Short mmCIF file of C-alpha atoms and ligand atoms in Angstrom, two decimals:
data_model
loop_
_atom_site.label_atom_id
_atom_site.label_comp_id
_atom_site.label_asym_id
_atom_site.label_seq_id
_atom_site.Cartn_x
_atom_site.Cartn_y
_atom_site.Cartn_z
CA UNK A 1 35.71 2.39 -10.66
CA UNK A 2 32.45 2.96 -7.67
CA UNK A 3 30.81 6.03 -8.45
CA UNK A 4 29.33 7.78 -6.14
CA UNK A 5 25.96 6.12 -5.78
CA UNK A 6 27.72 2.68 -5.37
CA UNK A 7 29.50 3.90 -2.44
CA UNK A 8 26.24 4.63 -0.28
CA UNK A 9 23.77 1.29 -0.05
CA UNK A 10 23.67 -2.16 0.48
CA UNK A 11 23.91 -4.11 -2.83
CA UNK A 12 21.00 -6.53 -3.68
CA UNK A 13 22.13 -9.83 -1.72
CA UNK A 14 24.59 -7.95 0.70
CA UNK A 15 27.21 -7.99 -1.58
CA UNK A 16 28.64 -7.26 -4.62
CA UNK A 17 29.70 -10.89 -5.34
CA UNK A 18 26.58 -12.35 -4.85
CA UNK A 19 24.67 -9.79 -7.49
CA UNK A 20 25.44 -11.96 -10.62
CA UNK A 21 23.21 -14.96 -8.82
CA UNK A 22 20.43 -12.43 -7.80
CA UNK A 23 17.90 -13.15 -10.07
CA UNK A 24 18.35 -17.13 -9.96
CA UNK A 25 18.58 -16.96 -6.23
CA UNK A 26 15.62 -15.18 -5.87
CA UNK A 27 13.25 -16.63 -8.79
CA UNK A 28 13.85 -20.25 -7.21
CA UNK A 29 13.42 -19.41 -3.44
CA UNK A 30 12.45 -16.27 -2.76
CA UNK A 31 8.79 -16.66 -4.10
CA UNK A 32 9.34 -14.02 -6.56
CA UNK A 33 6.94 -14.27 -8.87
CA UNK A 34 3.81 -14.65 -6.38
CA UNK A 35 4.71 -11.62 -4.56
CA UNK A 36 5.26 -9.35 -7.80
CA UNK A 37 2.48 -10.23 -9.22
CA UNK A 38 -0.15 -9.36 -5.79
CA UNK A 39 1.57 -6.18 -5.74
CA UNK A 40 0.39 -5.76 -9.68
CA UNK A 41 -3.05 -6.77 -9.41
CA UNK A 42 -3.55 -4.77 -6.49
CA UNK A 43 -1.75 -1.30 -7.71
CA UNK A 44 -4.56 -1.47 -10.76
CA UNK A 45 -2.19 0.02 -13.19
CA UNK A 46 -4.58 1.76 -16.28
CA UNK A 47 -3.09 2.63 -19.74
CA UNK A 48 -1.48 6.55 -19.52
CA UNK A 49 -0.68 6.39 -15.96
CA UNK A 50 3.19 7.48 -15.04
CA UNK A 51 4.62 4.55 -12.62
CA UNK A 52 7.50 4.72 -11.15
CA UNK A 53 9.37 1.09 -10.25
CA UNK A 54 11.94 2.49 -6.79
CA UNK A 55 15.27 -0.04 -6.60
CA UNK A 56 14.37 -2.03 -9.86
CA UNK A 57 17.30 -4.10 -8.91
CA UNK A 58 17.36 -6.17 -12.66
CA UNK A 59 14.00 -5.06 -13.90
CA UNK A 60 11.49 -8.23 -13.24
CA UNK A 61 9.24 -6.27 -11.50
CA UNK A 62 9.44 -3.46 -14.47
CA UNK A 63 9.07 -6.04 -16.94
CA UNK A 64 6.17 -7.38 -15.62
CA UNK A 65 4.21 -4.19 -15.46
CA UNK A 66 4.79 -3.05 -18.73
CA UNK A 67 3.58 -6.78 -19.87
CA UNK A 68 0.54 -6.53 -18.06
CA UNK A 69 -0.29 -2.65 -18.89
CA UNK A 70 1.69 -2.25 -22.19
CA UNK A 71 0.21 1.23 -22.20
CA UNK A 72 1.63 3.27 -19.26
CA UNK A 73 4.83 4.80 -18.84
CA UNK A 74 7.15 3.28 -16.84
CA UNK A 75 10.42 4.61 -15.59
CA UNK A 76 13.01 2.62 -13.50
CA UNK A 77 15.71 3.44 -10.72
CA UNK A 78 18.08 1.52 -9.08
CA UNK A 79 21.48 2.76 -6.86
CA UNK A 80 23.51 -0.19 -9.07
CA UNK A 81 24.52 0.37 -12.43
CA UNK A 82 25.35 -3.42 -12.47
CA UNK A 83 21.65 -4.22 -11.52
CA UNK A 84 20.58 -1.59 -14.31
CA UNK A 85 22.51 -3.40 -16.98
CA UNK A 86 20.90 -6.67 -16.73
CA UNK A 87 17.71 -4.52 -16.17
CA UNK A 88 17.94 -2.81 -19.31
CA UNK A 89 18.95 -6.11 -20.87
CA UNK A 90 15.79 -7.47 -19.61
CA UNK A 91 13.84 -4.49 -20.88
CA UNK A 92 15.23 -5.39 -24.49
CA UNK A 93 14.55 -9.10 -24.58
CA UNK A 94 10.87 -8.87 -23.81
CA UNK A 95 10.82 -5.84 -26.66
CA UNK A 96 8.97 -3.33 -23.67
CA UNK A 97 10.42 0.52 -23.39
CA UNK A 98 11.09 1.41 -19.56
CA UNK A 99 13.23 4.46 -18.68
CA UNK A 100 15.85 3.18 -16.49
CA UNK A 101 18.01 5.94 -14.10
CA UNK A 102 20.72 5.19 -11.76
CA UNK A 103 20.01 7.13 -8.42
CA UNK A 104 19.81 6.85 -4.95
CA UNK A 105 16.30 6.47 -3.11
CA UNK A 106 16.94 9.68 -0.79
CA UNK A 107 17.83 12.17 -4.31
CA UNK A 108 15.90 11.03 -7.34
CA UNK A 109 15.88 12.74 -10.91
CA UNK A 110 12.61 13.15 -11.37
CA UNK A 111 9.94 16.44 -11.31
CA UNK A 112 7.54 17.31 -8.15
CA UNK A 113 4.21 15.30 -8.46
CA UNK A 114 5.15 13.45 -12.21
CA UNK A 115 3.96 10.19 -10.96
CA UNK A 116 0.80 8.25 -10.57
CA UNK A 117 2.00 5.37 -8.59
CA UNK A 118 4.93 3.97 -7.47
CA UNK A 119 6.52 0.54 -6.62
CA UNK A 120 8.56 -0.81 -4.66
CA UNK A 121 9.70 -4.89 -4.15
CA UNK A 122 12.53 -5.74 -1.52
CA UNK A 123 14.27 -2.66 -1.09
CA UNK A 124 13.50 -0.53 2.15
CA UNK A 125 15.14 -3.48 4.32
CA UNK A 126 18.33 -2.09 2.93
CA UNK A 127 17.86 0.95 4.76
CA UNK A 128 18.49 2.51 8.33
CA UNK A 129 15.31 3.95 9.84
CA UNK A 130 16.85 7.54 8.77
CA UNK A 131 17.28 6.66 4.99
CA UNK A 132 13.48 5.23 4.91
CA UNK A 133 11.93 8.06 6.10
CA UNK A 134 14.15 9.87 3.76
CA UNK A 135 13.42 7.64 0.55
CA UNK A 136 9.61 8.00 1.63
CA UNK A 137 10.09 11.58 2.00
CA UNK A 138 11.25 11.40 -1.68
CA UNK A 139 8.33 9.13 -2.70
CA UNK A 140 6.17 11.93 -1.36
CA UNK A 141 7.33 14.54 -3.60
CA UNK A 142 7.08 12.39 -6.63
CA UNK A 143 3.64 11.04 -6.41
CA UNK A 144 0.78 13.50 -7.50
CA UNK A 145 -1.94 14.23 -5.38
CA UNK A 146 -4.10 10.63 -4.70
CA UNK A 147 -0.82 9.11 -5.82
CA UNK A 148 -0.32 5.93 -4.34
CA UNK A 149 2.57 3.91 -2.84
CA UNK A 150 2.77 -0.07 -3.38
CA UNK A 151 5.33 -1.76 -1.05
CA UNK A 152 6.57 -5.18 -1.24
CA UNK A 153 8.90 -5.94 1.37
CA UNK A 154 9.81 -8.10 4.77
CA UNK A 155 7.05 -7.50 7.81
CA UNK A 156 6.44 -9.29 11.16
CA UNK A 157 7.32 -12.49 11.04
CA UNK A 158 3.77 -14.93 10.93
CA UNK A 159 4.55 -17.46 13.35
CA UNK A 160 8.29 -18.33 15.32
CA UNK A 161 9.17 -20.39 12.13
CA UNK A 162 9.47 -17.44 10.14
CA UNK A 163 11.09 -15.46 12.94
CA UNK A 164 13.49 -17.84 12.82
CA UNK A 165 13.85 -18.45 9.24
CA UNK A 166 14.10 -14.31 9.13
CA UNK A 167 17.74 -14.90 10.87
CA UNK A 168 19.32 -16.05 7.58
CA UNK A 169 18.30 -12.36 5.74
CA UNK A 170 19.72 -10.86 8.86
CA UNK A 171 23.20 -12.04 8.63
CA UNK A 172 23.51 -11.40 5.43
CA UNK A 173 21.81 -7.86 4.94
CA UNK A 174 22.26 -6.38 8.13
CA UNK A 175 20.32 -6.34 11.89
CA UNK A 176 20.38 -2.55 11.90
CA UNK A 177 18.29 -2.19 8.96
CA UNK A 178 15.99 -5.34 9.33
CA UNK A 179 14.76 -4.51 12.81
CA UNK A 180 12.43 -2.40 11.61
CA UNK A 181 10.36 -4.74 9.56
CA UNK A 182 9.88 -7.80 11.82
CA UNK A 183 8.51 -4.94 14.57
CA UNK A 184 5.98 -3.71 11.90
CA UNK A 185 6.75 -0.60 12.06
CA UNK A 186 6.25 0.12 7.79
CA UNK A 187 3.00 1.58 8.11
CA UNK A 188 4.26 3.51 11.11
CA UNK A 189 6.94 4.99 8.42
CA UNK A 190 4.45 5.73 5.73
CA UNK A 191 1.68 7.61 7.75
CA UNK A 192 4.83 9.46 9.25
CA UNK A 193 5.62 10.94 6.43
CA UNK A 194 2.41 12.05 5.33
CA UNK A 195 0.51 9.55 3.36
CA UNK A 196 -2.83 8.33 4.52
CA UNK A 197 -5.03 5.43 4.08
CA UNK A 198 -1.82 2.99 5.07
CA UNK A 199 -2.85 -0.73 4.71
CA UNK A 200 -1.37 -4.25 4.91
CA UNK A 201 -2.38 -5.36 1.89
CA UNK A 202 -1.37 -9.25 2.17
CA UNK A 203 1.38 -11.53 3.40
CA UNK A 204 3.10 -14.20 1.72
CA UNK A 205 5.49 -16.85 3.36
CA UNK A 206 8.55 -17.24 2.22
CA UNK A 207 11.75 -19.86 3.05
CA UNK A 208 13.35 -16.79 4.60
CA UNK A 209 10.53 -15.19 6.38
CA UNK A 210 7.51 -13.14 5.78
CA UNK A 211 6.74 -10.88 2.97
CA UNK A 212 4.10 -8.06 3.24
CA UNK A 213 2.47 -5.39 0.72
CA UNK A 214 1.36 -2.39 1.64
CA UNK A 215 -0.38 0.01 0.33
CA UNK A 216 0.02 4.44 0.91
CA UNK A 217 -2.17 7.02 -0.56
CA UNK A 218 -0.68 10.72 -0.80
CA UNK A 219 -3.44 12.66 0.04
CA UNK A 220 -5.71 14.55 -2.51
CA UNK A 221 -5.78 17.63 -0.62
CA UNK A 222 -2.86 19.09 1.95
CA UNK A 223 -5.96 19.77 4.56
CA UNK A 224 -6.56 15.48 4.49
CA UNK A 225 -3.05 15.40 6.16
CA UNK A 226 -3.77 14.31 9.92
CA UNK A 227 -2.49 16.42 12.99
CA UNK A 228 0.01 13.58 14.10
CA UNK A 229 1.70 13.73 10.27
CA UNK A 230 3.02 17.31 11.66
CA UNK A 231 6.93 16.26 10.55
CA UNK A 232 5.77 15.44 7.14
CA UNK A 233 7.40 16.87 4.25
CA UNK A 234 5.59 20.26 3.14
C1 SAM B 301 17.00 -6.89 -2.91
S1 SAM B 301 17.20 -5.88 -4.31
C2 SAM B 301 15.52 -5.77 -4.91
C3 SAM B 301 15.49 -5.44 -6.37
C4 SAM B 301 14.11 -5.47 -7.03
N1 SAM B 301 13.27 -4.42 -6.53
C5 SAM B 301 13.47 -6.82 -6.84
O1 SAM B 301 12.41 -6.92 -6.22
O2 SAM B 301 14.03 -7.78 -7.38
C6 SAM B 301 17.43 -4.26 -3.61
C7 SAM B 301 17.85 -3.22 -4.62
O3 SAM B 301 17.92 -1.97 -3.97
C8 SAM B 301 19.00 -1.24 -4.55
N2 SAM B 301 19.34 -0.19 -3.60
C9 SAM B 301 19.87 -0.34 -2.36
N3 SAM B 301 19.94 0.88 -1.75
C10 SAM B 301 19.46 1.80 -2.64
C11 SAM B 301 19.21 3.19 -2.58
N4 SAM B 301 19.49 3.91 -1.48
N5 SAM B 301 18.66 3.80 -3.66
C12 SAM B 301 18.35 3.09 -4.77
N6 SAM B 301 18.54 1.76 -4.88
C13 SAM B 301 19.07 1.12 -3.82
C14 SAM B 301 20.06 -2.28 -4.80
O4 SAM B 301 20.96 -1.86 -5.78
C15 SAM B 301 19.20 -3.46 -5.27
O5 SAM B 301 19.05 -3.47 -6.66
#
């Protein structure tokens, strides 16, 4: 039976039949393992922090944080309780303790300000422009003051190959909520919602277009917030 969540987003490759073959899809082509690991060594997790992991999908980038910091805390949310059971199955194998939750982006179940950092690989091109700014409304409230926001996720295409190339993740997850990225508008998003200090961290080429990380501070102090961030969550 669908719950409720699985009635409102895009599943991982479009759809539902393809999520068994997610993970060996993606580890073989999609250049997985590069980009997850650039988004680690730049978020410069310490021991004690509270991370959050936003659309684990099956847990490799969850996995891999709590391998390379053992000691923070790590909880994990995905939309897709199928995603979350091979997530949590992951979790088990490589004996590491992550919190998994099954929620939507826009609604999650967690307190005001309880996290440190938060990550993100491959999700917001699942989303119209509305549920982005909604999701990064959400990341907003989560994050603690200085929190910051690591985003792995499709950007302006490098050169016409990878526009082209770009095509093949459009047919299958949507134009409506790919447009977005190839136009570069993610740091527009971000700094619209309030966070500061937006950055394009690093792109990495991929056989179905170009990957970017990104990096968004929420500011220290509510008075750091800039004039033109006036429709930014309080
Ligand atoms: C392409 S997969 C990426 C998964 C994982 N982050 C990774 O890098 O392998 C996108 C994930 O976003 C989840 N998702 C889609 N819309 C969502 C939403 N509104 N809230 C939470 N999860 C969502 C899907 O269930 C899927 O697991």
């Amino acid at each position: 039976m669908k719950t409720g969540h699985e009635q409102k987003f895009i599943p991982a490759l479009g759809f539902h039949l393809f999520t068994p073959f997610y993970d060996l899809i993606v580890g073989l082509t999609g250049r997985e393992r590069t980009v997850k690991k650039a988004l680690i060594q730049h978020a410069d997790l310490q021991p004690k922090q509270k991370v959050l992991d936003l659309a684990c999908g099956t847990g490799t980038l969850a996995v891999m944080v709590k391998k390379f910091e053992p000691a923070l805390e790590l909880s994990a949310v995905d939309a897709d309780q199928r995603m979350l059971n091979k997530a949590r199955r992951k979790a088990v194998s490589a004996g590491v303790s992550i919190g998994f939750d099954q929620a939507l982006s826009f609604s999650m179940p967690y307190v005001d300000a309880g996290f440190d950092q938060v990550l993100s690989t491959m999700f917001f091109h699942h989303l119209t422009w509305d549920e982005k700014v909604r999701s990064v409304r959400e990341v907003y409230r989560v994050l603690q003051p200085g929190g910051q926001f690591y985003v792995a996720d499709w950007g302006a295409p490098d050169s016409r190959l990878m526009r082209l190339l770009f095509l093949t993740v459009q047919l299958l997850d949507s134009f409506a909520t790919t447009r977005d990225h190839i136009a570069g508008r993610m740091p527009e998003l971000f700094s619209g919602q309030g966070f500061v200090d937006v950055k394009q961290l690093q792109s990495v080429n991929t056989i179905y277009g170009t990957i970017t990380l990104y990096r968004a501070v929420k500011p220290s102090h509510p008075l750091l917030r800039t004039s033109d961030n006036s429709s930014m969550p309080a």
